[in-house]
XYZ file of C-alpha atoms in Angstrom:
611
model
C 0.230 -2.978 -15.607
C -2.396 -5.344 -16.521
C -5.772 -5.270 -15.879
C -8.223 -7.766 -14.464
C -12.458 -7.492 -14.156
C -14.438 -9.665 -12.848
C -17.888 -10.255 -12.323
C -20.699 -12.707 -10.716
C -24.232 -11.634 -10.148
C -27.512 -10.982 -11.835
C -26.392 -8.748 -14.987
C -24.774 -10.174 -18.194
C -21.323 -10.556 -17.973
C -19.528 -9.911 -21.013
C -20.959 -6.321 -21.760
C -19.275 -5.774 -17.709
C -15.828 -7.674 -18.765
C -15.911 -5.581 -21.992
C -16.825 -2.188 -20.680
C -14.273 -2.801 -17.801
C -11.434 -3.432 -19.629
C -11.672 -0.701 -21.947
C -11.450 1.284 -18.433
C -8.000 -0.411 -17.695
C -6.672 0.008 -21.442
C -4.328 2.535 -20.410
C -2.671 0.429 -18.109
C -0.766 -0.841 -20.955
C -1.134 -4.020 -22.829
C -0.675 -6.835 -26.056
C -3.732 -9.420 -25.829
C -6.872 -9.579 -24.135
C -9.025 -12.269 -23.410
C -11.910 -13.662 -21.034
C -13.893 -16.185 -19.869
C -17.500 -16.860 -18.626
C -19.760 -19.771 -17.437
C -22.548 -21.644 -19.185
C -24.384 -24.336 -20.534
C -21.652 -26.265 -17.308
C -18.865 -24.902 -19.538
C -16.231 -22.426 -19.290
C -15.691 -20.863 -22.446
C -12.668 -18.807 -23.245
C -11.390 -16.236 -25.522
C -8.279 -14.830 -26.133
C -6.869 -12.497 -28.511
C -3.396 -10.599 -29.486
C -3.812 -7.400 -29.991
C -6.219 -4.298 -29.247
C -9.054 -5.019 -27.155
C -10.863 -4.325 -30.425
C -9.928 -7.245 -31.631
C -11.572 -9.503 -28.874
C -14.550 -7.028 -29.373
C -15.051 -8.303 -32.854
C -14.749 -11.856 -31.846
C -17.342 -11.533 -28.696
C -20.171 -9.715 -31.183
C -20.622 -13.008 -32.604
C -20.885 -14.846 -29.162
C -24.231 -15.555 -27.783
C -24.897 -15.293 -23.925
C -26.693 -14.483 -21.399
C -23.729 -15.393 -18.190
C -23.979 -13.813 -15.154
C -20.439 -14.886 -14.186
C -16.828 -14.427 -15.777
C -13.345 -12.803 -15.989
C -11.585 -10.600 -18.436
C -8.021 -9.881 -18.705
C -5.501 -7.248 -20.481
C -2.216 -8.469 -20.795
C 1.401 -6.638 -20.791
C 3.922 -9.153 -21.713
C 6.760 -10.377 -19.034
C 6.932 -13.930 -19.771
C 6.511 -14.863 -23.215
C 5.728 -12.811 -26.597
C 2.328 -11.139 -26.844
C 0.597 -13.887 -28.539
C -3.169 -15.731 -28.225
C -1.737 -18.684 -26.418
C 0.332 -16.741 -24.294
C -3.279 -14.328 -23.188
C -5.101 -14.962 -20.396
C -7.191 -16.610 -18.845
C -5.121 -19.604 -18.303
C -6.175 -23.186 -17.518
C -5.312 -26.126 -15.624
C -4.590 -29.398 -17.824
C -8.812 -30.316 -16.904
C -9.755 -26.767 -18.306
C -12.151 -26.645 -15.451
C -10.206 -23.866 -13.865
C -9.414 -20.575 -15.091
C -6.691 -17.879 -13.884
C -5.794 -14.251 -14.243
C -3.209 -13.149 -13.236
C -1.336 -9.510 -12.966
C 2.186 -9.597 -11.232
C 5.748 -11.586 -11.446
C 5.634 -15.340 -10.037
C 10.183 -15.107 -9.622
C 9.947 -18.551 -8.761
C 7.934 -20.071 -12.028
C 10.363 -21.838 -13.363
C 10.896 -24.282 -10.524
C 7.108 -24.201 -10.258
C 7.102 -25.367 -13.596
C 9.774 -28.179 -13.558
C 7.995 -29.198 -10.558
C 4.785 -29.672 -12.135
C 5.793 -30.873 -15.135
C 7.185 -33.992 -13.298
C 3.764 -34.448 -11.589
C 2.661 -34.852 -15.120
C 1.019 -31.178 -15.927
C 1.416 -30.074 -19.589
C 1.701 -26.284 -20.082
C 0.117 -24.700 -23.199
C 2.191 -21.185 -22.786
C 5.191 -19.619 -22.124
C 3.845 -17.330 -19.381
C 4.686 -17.512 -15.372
C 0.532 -17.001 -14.815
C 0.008 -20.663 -16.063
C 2.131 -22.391 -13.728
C -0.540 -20.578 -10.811
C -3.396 -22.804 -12.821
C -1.696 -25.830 -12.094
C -0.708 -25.200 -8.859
C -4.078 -24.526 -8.064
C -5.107 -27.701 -9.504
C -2.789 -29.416 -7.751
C -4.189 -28.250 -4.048
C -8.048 -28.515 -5.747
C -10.245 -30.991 -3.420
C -13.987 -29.882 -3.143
C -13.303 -25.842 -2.020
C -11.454 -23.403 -4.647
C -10.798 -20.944 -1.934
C -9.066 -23.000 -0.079
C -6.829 -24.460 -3.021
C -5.923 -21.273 -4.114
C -4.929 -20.259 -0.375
C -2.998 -23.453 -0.209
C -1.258 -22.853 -3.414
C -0.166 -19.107 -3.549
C 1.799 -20.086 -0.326
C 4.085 -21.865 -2.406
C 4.579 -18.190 -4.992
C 7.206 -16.105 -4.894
C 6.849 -13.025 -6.445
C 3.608 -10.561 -6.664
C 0.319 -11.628 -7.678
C -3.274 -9.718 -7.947
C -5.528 -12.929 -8.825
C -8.872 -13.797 -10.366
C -9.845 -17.618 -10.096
C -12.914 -19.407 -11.626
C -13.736 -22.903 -11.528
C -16.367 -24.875 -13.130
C -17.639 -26.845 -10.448
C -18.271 -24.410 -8.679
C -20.136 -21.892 -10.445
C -21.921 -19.510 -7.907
C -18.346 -18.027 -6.288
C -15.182 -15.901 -8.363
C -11.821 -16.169 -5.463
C -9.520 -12.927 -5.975
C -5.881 -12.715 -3.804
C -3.358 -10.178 -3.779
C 0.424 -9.208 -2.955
C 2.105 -6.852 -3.965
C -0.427 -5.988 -6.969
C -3.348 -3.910 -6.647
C -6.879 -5.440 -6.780
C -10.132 -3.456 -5.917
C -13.875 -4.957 -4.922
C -16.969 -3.468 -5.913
C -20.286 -3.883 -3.819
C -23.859 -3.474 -5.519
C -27.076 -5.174 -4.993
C -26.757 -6.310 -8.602
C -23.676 -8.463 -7.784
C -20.070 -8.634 -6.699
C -17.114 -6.903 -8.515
C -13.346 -7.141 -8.922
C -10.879 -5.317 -10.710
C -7.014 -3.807 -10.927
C -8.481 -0.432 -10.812
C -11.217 1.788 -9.321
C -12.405 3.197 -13.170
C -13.191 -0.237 -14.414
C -15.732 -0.570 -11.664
C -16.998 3.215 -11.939
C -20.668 2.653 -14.734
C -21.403 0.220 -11.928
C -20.700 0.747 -8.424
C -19.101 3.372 -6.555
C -18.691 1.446 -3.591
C -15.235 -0.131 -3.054
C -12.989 -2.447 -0.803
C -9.403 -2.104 -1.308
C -7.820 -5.646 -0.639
C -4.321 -5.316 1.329
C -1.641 -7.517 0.743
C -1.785 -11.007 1.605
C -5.585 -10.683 1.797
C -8.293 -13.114 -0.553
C -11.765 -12.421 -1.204
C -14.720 -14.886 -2.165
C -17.158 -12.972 -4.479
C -20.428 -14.273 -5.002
C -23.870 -12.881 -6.484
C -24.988 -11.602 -2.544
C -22.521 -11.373 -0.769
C -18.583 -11.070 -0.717
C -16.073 -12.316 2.086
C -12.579 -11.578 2.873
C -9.955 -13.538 4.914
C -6.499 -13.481 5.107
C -4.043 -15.512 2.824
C -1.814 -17.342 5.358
C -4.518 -18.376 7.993
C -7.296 -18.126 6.318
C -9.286 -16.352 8.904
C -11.946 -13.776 8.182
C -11.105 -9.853 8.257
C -13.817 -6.890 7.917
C -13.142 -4.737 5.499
C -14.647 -0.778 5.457
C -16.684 -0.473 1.767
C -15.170 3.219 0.691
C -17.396 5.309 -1.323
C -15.614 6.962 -4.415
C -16.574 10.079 -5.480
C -15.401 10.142 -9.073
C -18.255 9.125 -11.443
C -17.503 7.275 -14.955
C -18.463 10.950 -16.695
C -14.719 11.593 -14.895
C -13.187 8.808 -17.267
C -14.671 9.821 -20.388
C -13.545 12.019 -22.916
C -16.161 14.680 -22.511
C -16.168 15.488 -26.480
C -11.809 15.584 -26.425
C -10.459 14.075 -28.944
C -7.801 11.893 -26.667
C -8.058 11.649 -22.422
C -4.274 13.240 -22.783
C -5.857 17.345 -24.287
C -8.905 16.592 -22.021
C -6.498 15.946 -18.724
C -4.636 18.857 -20.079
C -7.992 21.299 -20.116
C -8.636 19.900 -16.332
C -5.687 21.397 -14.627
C -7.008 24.992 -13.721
C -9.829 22.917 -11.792
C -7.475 19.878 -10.133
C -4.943 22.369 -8.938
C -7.327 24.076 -7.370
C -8.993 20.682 -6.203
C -5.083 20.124 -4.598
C -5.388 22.997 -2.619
C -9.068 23.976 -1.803
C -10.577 23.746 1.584
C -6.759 23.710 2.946
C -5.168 26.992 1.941
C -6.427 30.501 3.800
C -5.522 32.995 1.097
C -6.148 35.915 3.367
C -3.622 34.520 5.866
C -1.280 32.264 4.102
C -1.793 29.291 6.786
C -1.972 25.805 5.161
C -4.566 23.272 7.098
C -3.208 19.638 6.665
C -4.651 17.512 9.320
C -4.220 14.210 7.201
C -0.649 14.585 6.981
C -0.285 12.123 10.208
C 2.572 13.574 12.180
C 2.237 16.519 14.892
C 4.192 19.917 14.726
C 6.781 18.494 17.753
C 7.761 15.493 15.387
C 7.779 17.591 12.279
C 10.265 19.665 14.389
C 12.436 17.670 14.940
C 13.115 16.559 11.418
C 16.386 17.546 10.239
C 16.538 15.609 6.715
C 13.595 15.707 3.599
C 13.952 12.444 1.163
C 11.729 12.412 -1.411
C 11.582 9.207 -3.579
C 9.485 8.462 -6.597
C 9.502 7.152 -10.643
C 9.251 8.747 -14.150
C 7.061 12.130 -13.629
C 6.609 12.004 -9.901
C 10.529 12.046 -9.663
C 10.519 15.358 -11.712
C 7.340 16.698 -9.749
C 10.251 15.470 -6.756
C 12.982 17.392 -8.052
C 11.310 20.671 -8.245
C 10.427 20.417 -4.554
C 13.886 20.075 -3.838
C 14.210 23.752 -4.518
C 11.526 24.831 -2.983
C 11.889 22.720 0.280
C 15.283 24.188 0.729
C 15.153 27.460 -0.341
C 11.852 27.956 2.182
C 12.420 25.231 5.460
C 16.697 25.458 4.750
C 16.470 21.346 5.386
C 18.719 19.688 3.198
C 16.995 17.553 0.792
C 17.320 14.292 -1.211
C 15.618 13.220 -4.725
C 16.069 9.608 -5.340
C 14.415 7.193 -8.134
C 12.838 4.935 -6.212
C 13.839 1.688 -8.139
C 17.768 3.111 -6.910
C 16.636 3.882 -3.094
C 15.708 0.876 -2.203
C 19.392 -0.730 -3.543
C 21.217 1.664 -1.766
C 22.449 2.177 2.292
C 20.250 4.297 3.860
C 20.801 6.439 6.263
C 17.086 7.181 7.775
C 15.996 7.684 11.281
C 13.028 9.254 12.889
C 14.480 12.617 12.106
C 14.032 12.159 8.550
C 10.775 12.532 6.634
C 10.515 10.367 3.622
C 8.008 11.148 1.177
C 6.845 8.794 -1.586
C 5.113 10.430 -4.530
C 2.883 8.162 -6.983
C -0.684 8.809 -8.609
C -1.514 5.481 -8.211
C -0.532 4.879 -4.989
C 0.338 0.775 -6.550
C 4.238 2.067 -8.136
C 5.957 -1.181 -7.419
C 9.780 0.230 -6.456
C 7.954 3.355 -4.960
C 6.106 1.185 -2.446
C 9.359 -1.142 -2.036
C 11.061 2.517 -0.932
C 8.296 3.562 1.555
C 8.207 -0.128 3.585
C 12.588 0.259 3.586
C 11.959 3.827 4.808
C 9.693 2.650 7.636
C 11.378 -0.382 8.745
C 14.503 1.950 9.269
C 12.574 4.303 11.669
C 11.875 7.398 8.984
C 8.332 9.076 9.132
C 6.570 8.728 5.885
C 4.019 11.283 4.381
C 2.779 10.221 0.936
C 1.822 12.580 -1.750
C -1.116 10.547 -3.848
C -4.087 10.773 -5.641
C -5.776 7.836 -5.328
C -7.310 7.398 -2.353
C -6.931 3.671 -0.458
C -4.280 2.834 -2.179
C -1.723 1.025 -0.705
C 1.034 3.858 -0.465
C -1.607 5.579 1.003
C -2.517 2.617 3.946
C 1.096 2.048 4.572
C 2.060 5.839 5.416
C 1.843 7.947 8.330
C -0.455 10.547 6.357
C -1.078 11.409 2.871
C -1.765 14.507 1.095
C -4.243 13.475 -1.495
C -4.201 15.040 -4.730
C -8.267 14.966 -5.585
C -7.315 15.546 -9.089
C -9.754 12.449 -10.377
C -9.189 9.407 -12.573
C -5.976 10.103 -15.001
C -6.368 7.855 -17.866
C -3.355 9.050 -20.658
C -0.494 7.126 -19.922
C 1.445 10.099 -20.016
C 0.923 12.081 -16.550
C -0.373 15.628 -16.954
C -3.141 16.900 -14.384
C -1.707 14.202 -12.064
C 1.470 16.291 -12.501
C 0.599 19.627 -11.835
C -1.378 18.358 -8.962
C 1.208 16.778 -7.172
C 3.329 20.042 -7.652
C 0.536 21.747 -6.254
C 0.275 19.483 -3.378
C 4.267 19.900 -2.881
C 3.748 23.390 -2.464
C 1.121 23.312 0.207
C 3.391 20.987 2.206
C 6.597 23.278 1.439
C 4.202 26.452 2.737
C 2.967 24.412 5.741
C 6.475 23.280 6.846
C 7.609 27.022 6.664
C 4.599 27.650 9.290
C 4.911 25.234 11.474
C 8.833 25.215 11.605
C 8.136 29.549 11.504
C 10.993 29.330 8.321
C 8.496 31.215 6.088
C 7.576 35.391 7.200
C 3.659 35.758 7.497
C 3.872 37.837 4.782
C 5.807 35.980 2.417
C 3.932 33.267 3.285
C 0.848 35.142 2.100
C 2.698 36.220 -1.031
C 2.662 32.827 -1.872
C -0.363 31.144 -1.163
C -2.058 34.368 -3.054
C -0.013 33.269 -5.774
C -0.633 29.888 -5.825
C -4.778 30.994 -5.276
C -4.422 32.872 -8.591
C -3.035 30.406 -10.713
C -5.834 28.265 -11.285
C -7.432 30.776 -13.027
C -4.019 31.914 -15.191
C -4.297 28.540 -16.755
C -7.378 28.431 -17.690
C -7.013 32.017 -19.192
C -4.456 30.907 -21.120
C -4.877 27.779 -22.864
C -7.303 28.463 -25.609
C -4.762 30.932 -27.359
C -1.999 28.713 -26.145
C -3.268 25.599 -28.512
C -3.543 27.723 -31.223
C -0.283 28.804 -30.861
C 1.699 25.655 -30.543
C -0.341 24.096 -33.765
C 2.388 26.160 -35.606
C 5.473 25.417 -33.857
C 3.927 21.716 -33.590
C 3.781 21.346 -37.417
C 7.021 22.973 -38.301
C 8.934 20.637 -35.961
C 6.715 17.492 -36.085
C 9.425 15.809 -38.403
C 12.497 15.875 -36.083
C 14.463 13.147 -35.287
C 15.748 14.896 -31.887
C 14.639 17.425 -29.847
C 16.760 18.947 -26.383
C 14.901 20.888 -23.615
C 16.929 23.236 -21.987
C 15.961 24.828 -18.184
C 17.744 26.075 -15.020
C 16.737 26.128 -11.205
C 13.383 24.901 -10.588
C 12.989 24.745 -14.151
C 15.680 22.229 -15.007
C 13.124 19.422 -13.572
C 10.578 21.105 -16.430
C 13.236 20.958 -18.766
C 13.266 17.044 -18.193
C 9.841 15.999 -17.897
C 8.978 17.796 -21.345
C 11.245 15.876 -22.821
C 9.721 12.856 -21.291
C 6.349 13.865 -22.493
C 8.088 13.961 -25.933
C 9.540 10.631 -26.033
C 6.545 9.255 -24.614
C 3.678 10.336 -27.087
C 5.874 11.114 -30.190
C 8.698 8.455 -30.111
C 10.711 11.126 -30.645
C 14.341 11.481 -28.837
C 14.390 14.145 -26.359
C 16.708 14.550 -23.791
C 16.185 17.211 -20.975
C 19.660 19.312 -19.499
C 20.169 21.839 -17.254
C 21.199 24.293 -19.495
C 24.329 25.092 -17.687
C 25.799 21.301 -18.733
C 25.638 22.544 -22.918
C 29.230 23.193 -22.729
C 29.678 19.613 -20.848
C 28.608 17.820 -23.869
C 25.348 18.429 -25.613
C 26.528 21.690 -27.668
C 28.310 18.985 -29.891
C 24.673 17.719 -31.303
C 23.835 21.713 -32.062
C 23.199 21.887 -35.590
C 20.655 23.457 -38.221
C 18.513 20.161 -37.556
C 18.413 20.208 -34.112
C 15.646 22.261 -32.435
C 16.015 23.271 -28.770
C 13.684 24.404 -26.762
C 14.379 26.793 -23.864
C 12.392 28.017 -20.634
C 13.205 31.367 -20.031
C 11.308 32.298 -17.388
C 12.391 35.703 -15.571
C 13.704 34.479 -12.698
C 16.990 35.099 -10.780
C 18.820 32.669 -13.544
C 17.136 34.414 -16.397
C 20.294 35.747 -17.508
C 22.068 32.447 -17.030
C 19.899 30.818 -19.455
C 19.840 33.620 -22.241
C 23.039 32.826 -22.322
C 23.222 29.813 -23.142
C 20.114 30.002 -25.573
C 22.732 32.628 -27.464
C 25.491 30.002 -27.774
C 22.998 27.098 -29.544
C 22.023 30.280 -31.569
C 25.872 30.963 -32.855
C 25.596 27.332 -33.509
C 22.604 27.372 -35.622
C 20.181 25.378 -33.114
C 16.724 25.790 -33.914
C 15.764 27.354 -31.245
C 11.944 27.599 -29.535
C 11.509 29.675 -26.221
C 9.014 29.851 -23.619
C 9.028 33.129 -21.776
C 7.149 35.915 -20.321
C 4.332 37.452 -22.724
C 5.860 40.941 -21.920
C 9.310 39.709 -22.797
C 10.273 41.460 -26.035
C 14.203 40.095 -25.871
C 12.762 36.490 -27.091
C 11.816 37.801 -29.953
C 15.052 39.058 -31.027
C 16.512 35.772 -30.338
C 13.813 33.061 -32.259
C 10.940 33.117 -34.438
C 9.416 30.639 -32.193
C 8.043 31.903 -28.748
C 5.541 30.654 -26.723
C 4.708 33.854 -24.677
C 2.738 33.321 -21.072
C 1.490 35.388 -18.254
C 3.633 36.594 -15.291
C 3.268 34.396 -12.628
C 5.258 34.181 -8.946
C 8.495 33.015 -9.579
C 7.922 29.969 -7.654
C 5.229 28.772 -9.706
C 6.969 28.966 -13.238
C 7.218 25.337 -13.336
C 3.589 24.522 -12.758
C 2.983 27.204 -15.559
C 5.576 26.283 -17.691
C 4.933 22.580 -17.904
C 1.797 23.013 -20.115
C 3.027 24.502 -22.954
C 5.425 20.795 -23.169
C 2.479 19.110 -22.727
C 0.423 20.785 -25.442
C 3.285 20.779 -27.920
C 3.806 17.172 -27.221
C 0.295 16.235 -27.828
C 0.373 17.882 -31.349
C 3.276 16.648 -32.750
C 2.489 12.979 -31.494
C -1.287 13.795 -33.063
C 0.434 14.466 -36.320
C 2.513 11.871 -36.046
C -0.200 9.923 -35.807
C 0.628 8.062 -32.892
C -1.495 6.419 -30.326
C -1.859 9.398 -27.888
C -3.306 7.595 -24.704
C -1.904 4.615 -25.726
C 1.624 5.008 -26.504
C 3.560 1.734 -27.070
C 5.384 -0.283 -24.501
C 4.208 1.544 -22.187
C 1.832 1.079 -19.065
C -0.030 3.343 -16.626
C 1.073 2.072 -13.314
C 3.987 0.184 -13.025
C 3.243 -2.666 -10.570
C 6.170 -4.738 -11.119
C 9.609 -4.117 -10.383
């Protein structure tokens, strides 16, 4: 949430600040606003609103600064309003702060200050951390904000700037993420690798409780509570900023969409023999003795991760017969758990920054569990704090709502489920080659099918675009589908959509069946296929509008609805990485002819960072 660039070097700054946080707009936010150096001035602007809007007031702003910060805000403390944006400044308005994170402790902060004699401006917790500041300010700003975040509670990714000292930018973290960027032009920060991406591919992830002083040469780090001096490995990224454009798409959501043939196979490639079925994972960080002895599988994640989670669950205990947990990962952490070294815990995130899914991981290791993180971004801090990771590769994901990232991380799930059945000797060789020739193939299903499929759904998109409600129904590894279409729904369209196991209509839902309500069905041809037809037969005595997604070669469907969305025959397994697309698709259109902010959708932020 949030997003935070900063720059000091030899290149104009505001064309970086800009350019950056258009990169970080879909990390959600309600102003914008930044600040650079000259003339032995700080001069600030802030705006509610689109980024647009600060755009218009900055084309009518002369400079040639080499030195500033720019800021997106998502609103915690305090309406979205200009005096509530950031940058925020100390009562001298020498000193400049933004901020991404929760200070919990602001209000005494305040009350405190106030007393000193500090007058506040806004109603945010960020401007009590320019005061502070101010308060601890002698003759070194790296030391004053060192001094002064020891008296925060809460999380905090920072960018400080003051005016008399011009040639250094101080950044600090805990608990939110903040990147640096090396180049010979100058010294970078930001919440986010793509922000730094036109410029500099070279990158230092900052760990918690870590500070860096950026200036035009050089950039040091040290840590926060002793302030001595830690090395840090520069990382070089391999995503380019062609990877977080639109490529001609109209939105980054149908253009993430179009990517998934080629970051599925990204998930698996280089680790998955298709002649033999054996899975490679060398990064995963435990050995075959340890992953032996596991006897428990607790996977813990938020939003689309915890549906990517929940399909898993069937395959992890259908193939390695562990049993296995699903948790929300704001609810793990507030619960007893019972972990040990015999269980594995695995966080799943695209970020690698989800607040409560980080929280989860540190309980999980405290209490002895082995950790293996599922992520696509590589450095991030899920990923430092685990025993291994299985990256993702599927490249920068900019729509708020999760696609490729998805369909990658089921992909990943799959590998891990195949490798556990080989080294725990759960899966046959030649199942196990069934599969991963399955899971080879679909790549190139996908991408077979979704010309024809867009075409399709622009039919059953405009017919239904007007609904008020919308149900998804699916069973087995499908009911997890079932739910994170819905999601998609709600998401991009603002439309109500609730996803049920299809088995739970008589439990409730079959009272909302009427001719207004359309219901959409996966009706895969799996080992519940009959299950589910039978259910999709009582909405129809009810007169539920009914939309199915099915086999191509399935003529039944047709009997049933008018609407079918017909795909290829894929390994049962793999229905829901299939079947997910279609959702997406569909939800993309109607929210296009809705005409609602696509990438954008309201309220809503990329990575949740905060609890």
């Amino acid at each position: 949430m949030c997003g935070i660039v900063g720059y000091i070097g030899q290149r104009r700054v505001v064309p970086i600040l800009l350019e950056g946080l258009k990169r970080l707009e879909y990390r959600g936010y309600d102003s914008a606003g930044l600040v650079f150096l000259q003339d032995d001035r700080l001069h600030k602007y802030r705006c509610e609103g689109k980024l647009a809007n600060l755009e218009e007031v900055m084309d009518k702003v002369l400079t040639d600064s080499c030195v500033g910060l720019g800021h997106t805000r998502w609103a915690t403390h305090g309406p979205p309003s200009e005096a509530n944006a950031h940058p925020h400044s100390d009562c001298s308005g020498d000193l400049v702060v933004v901020h991404n994170g929760i200070i919990e402790n602001f209000q005494t902060l305040r009350e405190k200050l106030r007393a000193e004699g500090h007058v506040f401006t806004s109603q945010t917790d960020t401007e009590v951390l320019a005061h502070l500041i101010e308060d601890h300010l002698r003759d070194d700003l790296a030391e004053a904000v060192r001094q002064a975040v020891r008296e925060v509670e809460g999380s905090f990714a920072l960018g400080v700037m003051w005016r008399k000292q011009p040639d250094v930018l101080v950044a600090a973290r805990f608990q939110s993420p903040l990147v640096l960027g090396v180049h010979e032009t100058g010294s970078f920060m930001a919440s986010d690798i793509p922000a730094l991406l036109p410029y500099t591919r070279e990158i230092i992830f900052l760990d918690d409780g870590e500070m860096a002083v950026l200036q035009a040469n050089t950039l040091r780090v040290f840590r926060l509570d002793d302030g001595t001096r830690v090395e840090k490995t520069v990382q070089h990224i391999d995503w380019n900023a062609g990877m977080a454009e639109k490529s001609g798409y109209r939105h980054f959501m149908l253009k993430e969409i179009f990517e998934q043939p080629q970051s599925i196979l990204n998930t698996f490639r280089g680790r998955l023999d298709p002649q033999t079925g054996l899975v490679s994972l060398p990064e995963i960080g435990l050995t075959n003795e340890q992953l032996l002895g596991i006897k428990r599988i607790s996977l813990v994640a938020c939003g689309t991760s915890w549906h990517a989670a929940l399909v898993a669950k069937y395959w992890l205990e259908k193939w390695i017969g562990l049993p296995v947990e699903v948790d929300i990962a704001s609810e793990f952490r507030y619960r007893r758990l019972l972990l040990g070294p015999d269980v594995i815990v695995i966080p799943i995130s695209q970020s690698g920054e989800t607040a409560d899914t980080l929280a989860g991981l540190r309980l999980a290791k405290k209490l002895g569990a082995r950790v293996i993180a599922i992520c696509n971004v590589v450095g991030s801090t899920i990923t430092r704090e685990s025993d291994g990771t299985i990256y993702t590769h599927a490249g920068p994901e900019i729509g708020v709502a999760s696609t490729k990232a998805f369909t990658s991380q089921l992909a990943a799930l799959f590998l891990l489920t195949l490798f556990l059945g080989q080294v725990r000797e759960t899966i046959l060789p030649g199942t196990r080659k069934e599969l991963a020739a399955a899971l080879v193939d679909l790549p190139g299903v996908i991408e077979m099918m979704l010309p024809s499929l867009q075409e399709k759904l622009h039919v059953i998109a405009d017919e239904f675009a007007r609904s008020r409600d919308f149900l998804y129904l699916g069973r087995g590894a499908n009911f997890p589908i079932a739910l994170e279409g819905a999601l998609k729904l709600k998401e991009i369209s603002y439309i109500h959509a609730e996803g049920y196991a299809a088995g739970e209509l008589k439990h409730g839902p079959i009272a909302l069946i009427d001719r207004d309500m359309p219901v959409l069905a996966l009706a895969p041809r799996d080992c519940v296929y009959g299950k589910l037809i039978s259910n999709v037969e009582e909405v129809k005595a009810r007169h539920g509008r009914i939309i199915l997604v099915g086999s191509a070669s399935d003529s039944r469907l047709a009997e049933i609805s008018e609407y079918v969305i017909g795909l290829p025959d894929v390994h049962e397994d793999l229905t829901p990485l299939l079947y997910v697309i279609p959702l997406q698709l569909l939800s993309y259109q109607i929210a296009n002819l809705r005409g609602c902010d696509v990438d954008q959708p309201r309220n809503l932020a990329k990575s949740v960072t905060v609890e």
